[in-house]
PDB file of C-alpha atoms in Angstrom:
ATOM      1  CA  UNK A   1    -117.261-158.386  89.159  1.00 57.00           C
ATOM      2  CA  UNK A   2    -118.345-159.850  85.796  1.00 60.00           C
ATOM      3  CA  UNK A   3    -120.492-156.479  85.151  1.00 66.00           C
ATOM      4  CA  UNK A   4    -117.371-154.589  86.166  1.00 68.00           C
ATOM      5  CA  UNK A   5    -115.444-156.331  83.434  1.00 67.00           C
ATOM      6  CA  UNK A   6    -117.850-155.431  80.935  1.00 66.00           C
ATOM      7  CA  UNK A   7    -118.027-151.918  81.506  1.00 72.00           C
ATOM      8  CA  UNK A   8    -114.139-151.592  81.237  1.00 71.00           C
ATOM      9  CA  UNK A   9    -114.231-153.560  77.739  1.00 66.00           C
ATOM     10  CA  UNK A  10    -117.061-151.411  77.079  1.00 70.00           C
ATOM     11  CA  UNK A  11    -115.116-148.412  78.056  1.00 72.00           C
ATOM     12  CA  UNK A  12    -112.288-149.618  76.114  1.00 71.00           C
ATOM     13  CA  UNK A  13    -113.722-150.334  72.811  1.00 68.00           C
ATOM     14  CA  UNK A  14    -114.943-146.402  73.201  1.00 70.00           C
ATOM     15  CA  UNK A  15    -111.531-145.138  73.952  1.00 70.00           C
ATOM     16  CA  UNK A  16    -110.118-147.028  71.128  1.00 69.00           C
ATOM     17  CA  UNK A  17    -112.746-145.354  68.786  1.00 72.00           C
ATOM     18  CA  UNK A  18    -112.258-142.067  70.182  1.00 75.00           C
ATOM     19  CA  UNK A  19    -108.722-142.060  69.786  1.00 76.00           C
ATOM     20  CA  UNK A  20    -108.619-143.412  66.067  1.00 74.00           C
ATOM     21  CA  UNK A  21    -111.125-140.697  65.154  1.00 78.00           C
ATOM     22  CA  UNK A  22    -108.957-137.636  66.693  1.00 79.00           C
ATOM     23  CA  UNK A  23    -106.229-139.054  64.344  1.00 81.00           C
ATOM     24  CA  UNK A  24    -108.290-138.512  61.216  1.00 82.00           C
ATOM     25  CA  UNK A  25    -108.395-134.691  60.978  1.00 84.00           C
ATOM     26  CA  UNK A  26    -104.277-134.804  60.840  1.00 85.00           C
ATOM     27  CA  UNK A  27    -104.731-136.355  57.280  1.00 87.00           C
ATOM     28  CA  UNK A  28    -107.510-134.254  55.927  1.00 85.00           C
ATOM     29  CA  UNK A  29    -106.615-131.942  52.791  1.00 86.00           C
ATOM     30  CA  UNK A  30    -107.595-128.578  52.879  1.00 87.00           C
ATOM     31  CA  UNK A  31    -111.013-129.523  50.918  1.00 82.00           C
ATOM     32  CA  UNK A  32    -111.893-132.321  54.155  1.00 81.00           C
ATOM     33  CA  UNK A  33    -110.774-135.017  52.280  1.00 85.00           C
ATOM     34  CA  UNK A  34    -109.026-138.054  53.237  1.00 84.00           C
ATOM     35  CA  UNK A  35    -106.626-140.051  50.665  1.00 85.00           C
ATOM     36  CA  UNK A  36    -105.157-143.012  52.503  1.00 84.00           C
ATOM     37  CA  UNK A  37    -101.540-144.716  50.852  1.00 85.00           C
ATOM     38  CA  UNK A  38    -101.591-148.054  49.744  1.00 84.00           C
ATOM     39  CA  UNK A  39     -98.661-149.938  49.994  1.00 81.00           C
ATOM     40  CA  UNK A  40     -97.374-153.966  50.297  1.00 73.00           C
ATOM     41  CA  UNK A  41     -95.415-153.549  53.136  1.00 67.00           C
ATOM     42  CA  UNK A  42     -96.708-155.922  55.876  1.00 71.00           C
ATOM     43  CA  UNK A  43     -94.739-158.452  57.225  1.00 70.00           C
ATOM     44  CA  UNK A  44     -97.095-160.978  55.702  1.00 69.00           C
ATOM     45  CA  UNK A  45     -96.981-159.366  52.376  1.00 70.00           C
ATOM     46  CA  UNK A  46    -100.442-158.288  52.248  1.00 73.00           C
ATOM     47  CA  UNK A  47    -101.398-154.769  51.342  1.00 78.00           C
ATOM     48  CA  UNK A  48    -101.358-152.331  53.500  1.00 81.00           C
ATOM     49  CA  UNK A  49    -103.181-149.004  54.059  1.00 83.00           C
ATOM     50  CA  UNK A  50    -102.056-146.346  55.868  1.00 80.00           C
ATOM     51  CA  UNK A  51    -102.324-142.426  57.007  1.00 83.00           C
ATOM     52  CA  UNK A  52    -104.909-143.092  58.213  1.00 83.00           C
ATOM     53  CA  UNK A  53    -105.079-147.182  59.184  1.00 79.00           C
ATOM     54  CA  UNK A  54    -108.509-147.451  57.484  1.00 77.00           C
ATOM     55  CA  UNK A  55    -108.249-151.242  57.643  1.00 73.00           C
ATOM     56  CA  UNK A  56    -108.608-150.517  61.639  1.00 71.00           C
ATOM     57  CA  UNK A  57    -112.368-149.386  60.949  1.00 75.00           C
ATOM     58  CA  UNK A  58    -114.496-152.191  61.922  1.00 69.00           C
ATOM     59  CA  UNK A  59    -116.368-154.281  59.483  1.00 68.00           C
ATOM     60  CA  UNK A  60    -118.417-156.204  61.487  1.00 64.00           C
ATOM     61  CA  UNK A  61    -121.691-154.614  62.961  1.00 64.00           C
ATOM     62  CA  UNK A  62    -121.315-156.130  66.171  1.00 63.00           C
ATOM     63  CA  UNK A  63    -117.996-154.251  66.722  1.00 65.00           C
ATOM     64  CA  UNK A  64    -119.081-151.036  64.954  1.00 69.00           C
ATOM     65  CA  UNK A  65    -121.269-150.235  67.464  1.00 69.00           C
ATOM     66  CA  UNK A  66    -120.683-146.401  67.083  1.00 69.00           C
ATOM     67  CA  UNK A  67    -120.983-146.623  63.522  1.00 75.00           C
ATOM     68  CA  UNK A  68    -117.334-145.408  62.376  1.00 75.00           C
ATOM     69  CA  UNK A  69    -118.011-146.807  58.809  1.00 77.00           C
ATOM     70  CA  UNK A  70    -120.992-144.523  57.889  1.00 79.00           C
ATOM     71  CA  UNK A  71    -118.601-141.094  58.933  1.00 78.00           C
ATOM     72  CA  UNK A  72    -116.807-142.312  55.554  1.00 80.00           C
ATOM     73  CA  UNK A  73    -118.633-140.823  52.712  1.00 84.00           C
ATOM     74  CA  UNK A  74    -117.569-139.944  48.909  1.00 85.00           C
ATOM     75  CA  UNK A  75    -117.416-136.711  47.365  1.00 84.00           C
ATOM     76  CA  UNK A  76    -120.759-135.741  45.992  1.00 87.00           C
ATOM     77  CA  UNK A  77    -121.103-136.901  42.593  1.00 91.00           C
ATOM     78  CA  UNK A  78    -118.910-140.076  43.212  1.00 90.00           C
ATOM     79  CA  UNK A  79    -118.899-143.380  45.062  1.00 89.00           C
ATOM     80  CA  UNK A  80    -116.956-145.707  47.544  1.00 83.00           C
ATOM     81  CA  UNK A  81    -116.503-149.429  45.941  1.00 81.00           C
ATOM     82  CA  UNK A  82    -115.578-151.977  48.647  1.00 76.00           C
ATOM     83  CA  UNK A  83    -114.130-154.780  46.433  1.00 76.00           C
ATOM     84  CA  UNK A  84    -113.335-157.958  48.299  1.00 72.00           C
ATOM     85  CA  UNK A  85    -112.199-161.432  47.677  1.00 72.00           C
ATOM     86  CA  UNK A  86    -114.982-163.553  48.758  1.00 70.00           C
ATOM     87  CA  UNK A  87    -113.775-165.973  51.356  1.00 73.00           C
ATOM     88  CA  UNK A  88    -110.432-166.447  49.498  1.00 78.00           C
ATOM     89  CA  UNK A  89    -108.186-167.559  52.536  1.00 78.00           C
ATOM     90  CA  UNK A  90    -110.361-170.416  53.202  1.00 79.00           C
ATOM     91  CA  UNK A  91    -110.812-171.368  49.749  1.00 79.00           C
ATOM     92  CA  UNK A  92    -106.625-171.372  49.537  1.00 80.00           C
ATOM     93  CA  UNK A  93    -106.763-173.329  52.721  1.00 80.00           C
ATOM     94  CA  UNK A  94    -108.794-176.000  51.057  1.00 79.00           C
ATOM     95  CA  UNK A  95    -106.368-176.348  48.101  1.00 80.00           C
ATOM     96  CA  UNK A  96    -103.440-176.278  50.440  1.00 79.00           C
ATOM     97  CA  UNK A  97    -104.745-179.157  52.326  1.00 78.00           C
ATOM     98  CA  UNK A  98    -105.452-181.448  48.896  1.00 79.00           C
ATOM     99  CA  UNK A  99    -101.940-180.531  47.900  1.00 77.00           C
ATOM    100  CA  UNK A 100    -100.080-181.545  50.916  1.00 74.00           C
ATOM    101  CA  UNK A 101    -102.276-183.970  52.656  1.00 72.00           C
ATOM    102  CA  UNK A 102    -104.846-185.042  49.886  1.00 74.00           C
ATOM    103  CA  UNK A 103    -107.567-184.274  52.495  1.00 67.00           C
ATOM    104  CA  UNK A 104    -110.260-182.775  50.373  1.00 69.00           C
ATOM    105  CA  UNK A 105    -112.825-182.601  53.786  1.00 70.00           C
ATOM    106  CA  UNK A 106    -112.694-178.859  53.747  1.00 67.00           C
ATOM    107  CA  UNK A 107    -112.112-178.045  50.340  1.00 66.00           C
ATOM    108  CA  UNK A 108    -115.742-179.499  49.490  1.00 70.00           C
ATOM    109  CA  UNK A 109    -117.186-177.021  52.036  1.00 65.00           C
ATOM    110  CA  UNK A 110    -115.058-174.141  50.971  1.00 62.00           C
ATOM    111  CA  UNK A 111    -115.799-174.752  47.465  1.00 63.00           C
ATOM    112  CA  UNK A 112    -119.687-174.688  47.918  1.00 62.00           C
ATOM    113  CA  UNK A 113    -121.273-171.537  47.221  1.00 68.00           C
ATOM    114  CA  UNK A 114    -121.222-170.056  50.501  1.00 76.00           C
ATOM    115  CA  UNK A 115    -118.334-171.778  52.349  1.00 80.00           C
ATOM    116  CA  UNK A 116    -119.252-170.237  55.808  1.00 84.00           C
ATOM    117  CA  UNK A 117    -122.891-171.532  55.792  1.00 86.00           C
ATOM    118  CA  UNK A 118    -121.752-175.010  54.833  1.00 83.00           C
ATOM    119  CA  UNK A 119    -118.888-175.043  57.140  1.00 82.00           C
ATOM    120  CA  UNK A 120    -121.043-173.643  60.148  1.00 87.00           C
ATOM    121  CA  UNK A 121    -123.299-176.157  59.675  1.00 87.00           C
ATOM    122  CA  UNK A 122    -120.920-178.867  59.935  1.00 85.00           C
ATOM    123  CA  UNK A 123    -119.140-177.560  62.801  1.00 85.00           C
ATOM    124  CA  UNK A 124    -122.073-176.136  64.850  1.00 86.00           C
ATOM    125  CA  UNK A 125    -124.739-178.571  63.980  1.00 85.00           C
ATOM    126  CA  UNK A 126    -124.272-181.288  66.090  1.00 83.00           C
ATOM    127  CA  UNK A 127    -123.549-178.352  69.167  1.00 80.00           C
ATOM    128  CA  UNK A 128    -126.871-176.477  68.561  1.00 83.00           C
ATOM    129  CA  UNK A 129    -130.192-178.268  68.483  1.00 83.00           C
ATOM    130  CA  UNK A 130    -131.549-175.013  66.866  1.00 87.00           C
ATOM    131  CA  UNK A 131    -129.752-175.742  63.727  1.00 86.00           C
ATOM    132  CA  UNK A 132    -131.367-178.918  63.281  1.00 86.00           C
ATOM    133  CA  UNK A 133    -132.741-179.368  59.411  1.00 86.00           C
ATOM    134  CA  UNK A 134    -131.302-175.898  58.477  1.00 87.00           C
ATOM    135  CA  UNK A 135    -129.783-175.979  54.849  1.00 86.00           C
ATOM    136  CA  UNK A 136    -126.824-174.030  54.052  1.00 82.00           C
ATOM    137  CA  UNK A 137    -128.409-172.094  51.505  1.00 83.00           C
ATOM    138  CA  UNK A 138    -130.706-170.887  54.094  1.00 84.00           C
ATOM    139  CA  UNK A 139    -128.595-169.899  56.815  1.00 86.00           C
ATOM    140  CA  UNK A 140    -127.132-166.303  55.925  1.00 84.00           C
ATOM    141  CA  UNK A 141    -131.211-164.924  55.729  1.00 85.00           C
ATOM    142  CA  UNK A 142    -132.653-167.258  58.289  1.00 88.00           C
ATOM    143  CA  UNK A 143    -135.656-165.329  60.343  1.00 88.00           C
ATOM    144  CA  UNK A 144    -133.838-166.682  63.692  1.00 86.00           C
ATOM    145  CA  UNK A 145    -130.963-164.494  64.918  1.00 84.00           C
ATOM    146  CA  UNK A 146    -129.729-167.737  66.741  1.00 83.00           C
ATOM    147  CA  UNK A 147    -129.521-169.457  63.477  1.00 86.00           C
ATOM    148  CA  UNK A 148    -128.045-166.770  61.580  1.00 87.00           C
ATOM    149  CA  UNK A 149    -125.415-166.187  64.334  1.00 87.00           C
ATOM    150  CA  UNK A 150    -123.523-169.558  63.477  1.00 87.00           C
ATOM    151  CA  UNK A 151    -122.431-168.169  60.461  1.00 88.00           C
ATOM    152  CA  UNK A 152    -120.448-165.310  61.965  1.00 86.00           C
ATOM    153  CA  UNK A 153    -119.380-167.472  64.708  1.00 88.00           C
ATOM    154  CA  UNK A 154    -117.874-170.097  62.345  1.00 88.00           C
ATOM    155  CA  UNK A 155    -116.071-167.533  60.448  1.00 86.00           C
ATOM    156  CA  UNK A 156    -114.611-165.881  64.135  1.00 86.00           C
ATOM    157  CA  UNK A 157    -113.401-169.821  64.637  1.00 88.00           C
ATOM    158  CA  UNK A 158    -112.018-170.366  60.837  1.00 85.00           C
ATOM    159  CA  UNK A 159    -110.339-167.287  60.494  1.00 83.00           C
ATOM    160  CA  UNK A 160    -108.714-167.010  64.030  1.00 83.00           C
ATOM    161  CA  UNK A 161    -107.652-170.366  63.897  1.00 81.00           C
ATOM    162  CA  UNK A 162    -105.885-169.655  60.545  1.00 76.00           C
ATOM    163  CA  UNK A 163    -104.249-166.845  62.448  1.00 75.00           C
ATOM    164  CA  UNK A 164    -103.308-169.143  65.160  1.00 74.00           C
ATOM    165  CA  UNK A 165    -105.988-168.127  68.105  1.00 80.00           C
ATOM    166  CA  UNK A 166    -105.832-171.056  70.581  1.00 81.00           C
ATOM    167  CA  UNK A 167    -109.136-171.858  72.906  1.00 83.00           C
ATOM    168  CA  UNK A 168    -108.616-168.967  74.770  1.00 84.00           C
ATOM    169  CA  UNK A 169    -109.187-166.460  71.887  1.00 85.00           C
ATOM    170  CA  UNK A 170    -111.865-168.589  70.381  1.00 86.00           C
ATOM    171  CA  UNK A 171    -113.538-168.718  73.613  1.00 86.00           C
ATOM    172  CA  UNK A 172    -113.568-164.811  73.768  1.00 83.00           C
ATOM    173  CA  UNK A 173    -114.654-164.493  70.125  1.00 83.00           C
ATOM    174  CA  UNK A 174    -117.992-166.545  70.409  1.00 84.00           C
ATOM    175  CA  UNK A 175    -120.338-164.996  72.940  1.00 79.00           C
ATOM    176  CA  UNK A 176    -123.386-167.123  74.465  1.00 74.00           C
ATOM    177  CA  UNK A 177    -127.143-166.246  74.365  1.00 69.00           C
ATOM    178  CA  UNK A 178    -126.593-163.403  76.994  1.00 73.00           C
ATOM    179  CA  UNK A 179    -123.747-161.786  74.992  1.00 72.00           C
ATOM    180  CA  UNK A 180    -121.039-163.032  77.353  1.00 78.00           C
ATOM    181  CA  UNK A 181    -117.828-164.621  76.124  1.00 82.00           C
ATOM    182  CA  UNK A 182    -118.246-168.675  76.176  1.00 82.00           C
ATOM    183  CA  UNK A 183    -114.652-169.084  77.916  1.00 85.00           C
ATOM    184  CA  UNK A 184    -111.732-171.178  77.569  1.00 85.00           C
ATOM    185  CA  UNK A 185    -113.001-174.550  78.121  1.00 88.00           C
ATOM    186  CA  UNK A 186    -115.892-174.230  75.807  1.00 87.00           C
ATOM    187  CA  UNK A 187    -113.620-172.456  73.184  1.00 87.00           C
ATOM    188  CA  UNK A 188    -111.670-175.951  73.549  1.00 90.00           C
ATOM    189  CA  UNK A 189    -114.301-177.500  72.427  1.00 88.00           C
ATOM    190  CA  UNK A 190    -115.337-175.928  69.521  1.00 87.00           C
ATOM    191  CA  UNK A 191    -111.714-176.076  68.121  1.00 88.00           C
ATOM    192  CA  UNK A 192    -111.678-179.501  68.975  1.00 89.00           C
ATOM    193  CA  UNK A 193    -115.038-180.066  66.884  1.00 86.00           C
ATOM    194  CA  UNK A 194    -113.612-178.125  64.157  1.00 86.00           C
ATOM    195  CA  UNK A 195    -110.287-179.998  64.250  1.00 87.00           C
ATOM    196  CA  UNK A 196    -111.952-183.433  64.526  1.00 86.00           C
ATOM    197  CA  UNK A 197    -114.165-182.407  61.388  1.00 82.00           C
ATOM    198  CA  UNK A 198    -111.184-181.146  59.092  1.00 82.00           C
ATOM    199  CA  UNK A 199    -108.188-183.639  60.404  1.00 83.00           C
ATOM    200  CA  UNK A 200    -106.189-182.309  57.178  1.00 83.00           C
ATOM    201  CA  UNK A 201    -105.966-178.933  59.072  1.00 84.00           C
ATOM    202  CA  UNK A 202    -104.748-180.498  62.171  1.00 86.00           C
ATOM    203  CA  UNK A 203    -102.163-182.429  60.253  1.00 87.00           C
ATOM    204  CA  UNK A 204    -101.089-179.112  58.927  1.00 87.00           C
ATOM    205  CA  UNK A 205    -100.895-177.000  62.197  1.00 87.00           C
ATOM    206  CA  UNK A 206     -98.781-179.462  63.415  1.00 89.00           C
ATOM    207  CA  UNK A 207     -96.596-179.758  60.118  1.00 90.00           C
ATOM    208  CA  UNK A 208     -96.333-175.781  60.715  1.00 89.00           C
ATOM    209  CA  UNK A 209     -95.049-176.018  64.226  1.00 90.00           C
ATOM    210  CA  UNK A 210     -92.126-178.339  63.234  1.00 92.00           C
ATOM    211  CA  UNK A 211     -91.313-176.746  60.009  1.00 93.00           C
ATOM    212  CA  UNK A 212     -91.283-173.323  61.493  1.00 92.00           C
ATOM    213  CA  UNK A 213     -88.703-175.018  64.874  1.00 91.00           C
ATOM    214  CA  UNK A 214     -86.416-176.927  62.326  1.00 92.00           C
ATOM    215  CA  UNK A 215     -86.161-173.914  59.653  1.00 91.00           C
ATOM    216  CA  UNK A 216     -86.330-170.955  61.501  1.00 91.00           C
ATOM    217  CA  UNK A 217     -88.979-169.150  59.151  1.00 91.00           C
ATOM    218  CA  UNK A 218     -91.717-170.150  56.827  1.00 91.00           C
ATOM    219  CA  UNK A 219     -92.477-170.179  52.792  1.00 88.00           C
ATOM    220  CA  UNK A 220     -95.752-168.705  51.242  1.00 82.00           C
ATOM    221  CA  UNK A 221     -97.223-170.788  48.140  1.00 77.00           C
ATOM    222  CA  UNK A 222     -95.597-168.091  45.842  1.00 80.00           C
ATOM    223  CA  UNK A 223     -92.226-168.903  47.496  1.00 85.00           C
ATOM    224  CA  UNK A 224     -91.998-165.586  49.413  1.00 85.00           C
ATOM    225  CA  UNK A 225     -89.674-166.443  52.439  1.00 90.00           C
ATOM    226  CA  UNK A 226     -90.208-164.952  55.840  1.00 90.00           C
ATOM    227  CA  UNK A 227     -87.404-165.475  59.097  1.00 91.00           C
ATOM    228  CA  UNK A 228     -88.924-166.056  62.365  1.00 91.00           C
ATOM    229  CA  UNK A 229     -86.076-165.871  64.799  1.00 85.00           C
ATOM    230  CA  UNK A 230     -88.614-166.434  67.426  1.00 85.00           C
ATOM    231  CA  UNK A 231     -88.679-170.175  66.295  1.00 84.00           C
ATOM    232  CA  UNK A 232     -85.628-170.909  68.601  1.00 82.00           C
ATOM    233  CA  UNK A 233     -86.744-169.004  71.445  1.00 83.00           C
ATOM    234  CA  UNK A 234     -88.602-169.656  74.629  1.00 86.00           C
ATOM    235  CA  UNK A 235     -91.772-171.182  74.392  1.00 86.00           C
ATOM    236  CA  UNK A 236     -93.871-168.202  74.155  1.00 86.00           C
ATOM    237  CA  UNK A 237     -91.439-166.858  71.475  1.00 89.00           C
ATOM    238  CA  UNK A 238     -92.064-169.708  69.519  1.00 89.00           C
ATOM    239  CA  UNK A 239     -95.644-170.022  70.107  1.00 87.00           C
ATOM    240  CA  UNK A 240     -96.061-166.697  68.397  1.00 87.00           C
ATOM    241  CA  UNK A 241     -93.450-167.414  65.490  1.00 90.00           C
ATOM    242  CA  UNK A 242     -96.090-170.260  64.676  1.00 88.00           C
ATOM    243  CA  UNK A 243     -98.836-167.966  64.586  1.00 86.00           C
ATOM    244  CA  UNK A 244     -96.700-165.546  62.228  1.00 86.00           C
ATOM    245  CA  UNK A 245     -95.989-168.458  59.975  1.00 88.00           C
ATOM    246  CA  UNK A 246     -99.391-169.673  59.895  1.00 84.00           C
ATOM    247  CA  UNK A 247    -100.712-166.273  59.359  1.00 79.00           C
TER     248      UNK A 247
END
């Protein structure tokens, strides 16, 4: 039943959190502090944090229902600093689409002061009547939680598609007003609405697939080449290679 599935998902989240917490004491110093190791050894070239993998701590309040982030505190007299490149990947994507396809539709939105708010209203405005009349600068702090949710939802859609999520992935990332996933069919509608608004992104995703299949890998904007052997394999291997290339 649906209720049974929700209970299984809740149990799995609790189990993942518990297993993560059990690992932490292994990395503690005699003074009870944890000092993670930062490296640049990810397949994508991004920085990684290991021993322990602190990037696994949920940032989204909806996902951090056990408040794991509150368990990390600085030594007395010290502070924890959080440094984040604000909406960097969306801005890079906007520049990329201009360079490749001379399409500045997405770029205009992502160059806004808060690109997620501008993006959310363009995509969800026609789909959600309660967003009528809302301005981008009002979205983040709007008193209506349903209105504010549009900004969180567009982040799930935009970043999910950047990393190769399809209809099913988006359908399970977005929730309806009862807290249930909207499902694959509704996920398809949202994904198509997004791509219809930003045709350059659709062209780019198609181009990535063709390039990966033809060349067997992908190069970053800075010239870093990543070999993707699955690009010439079975269908599921090709799909995985394309997701990695988009990533």
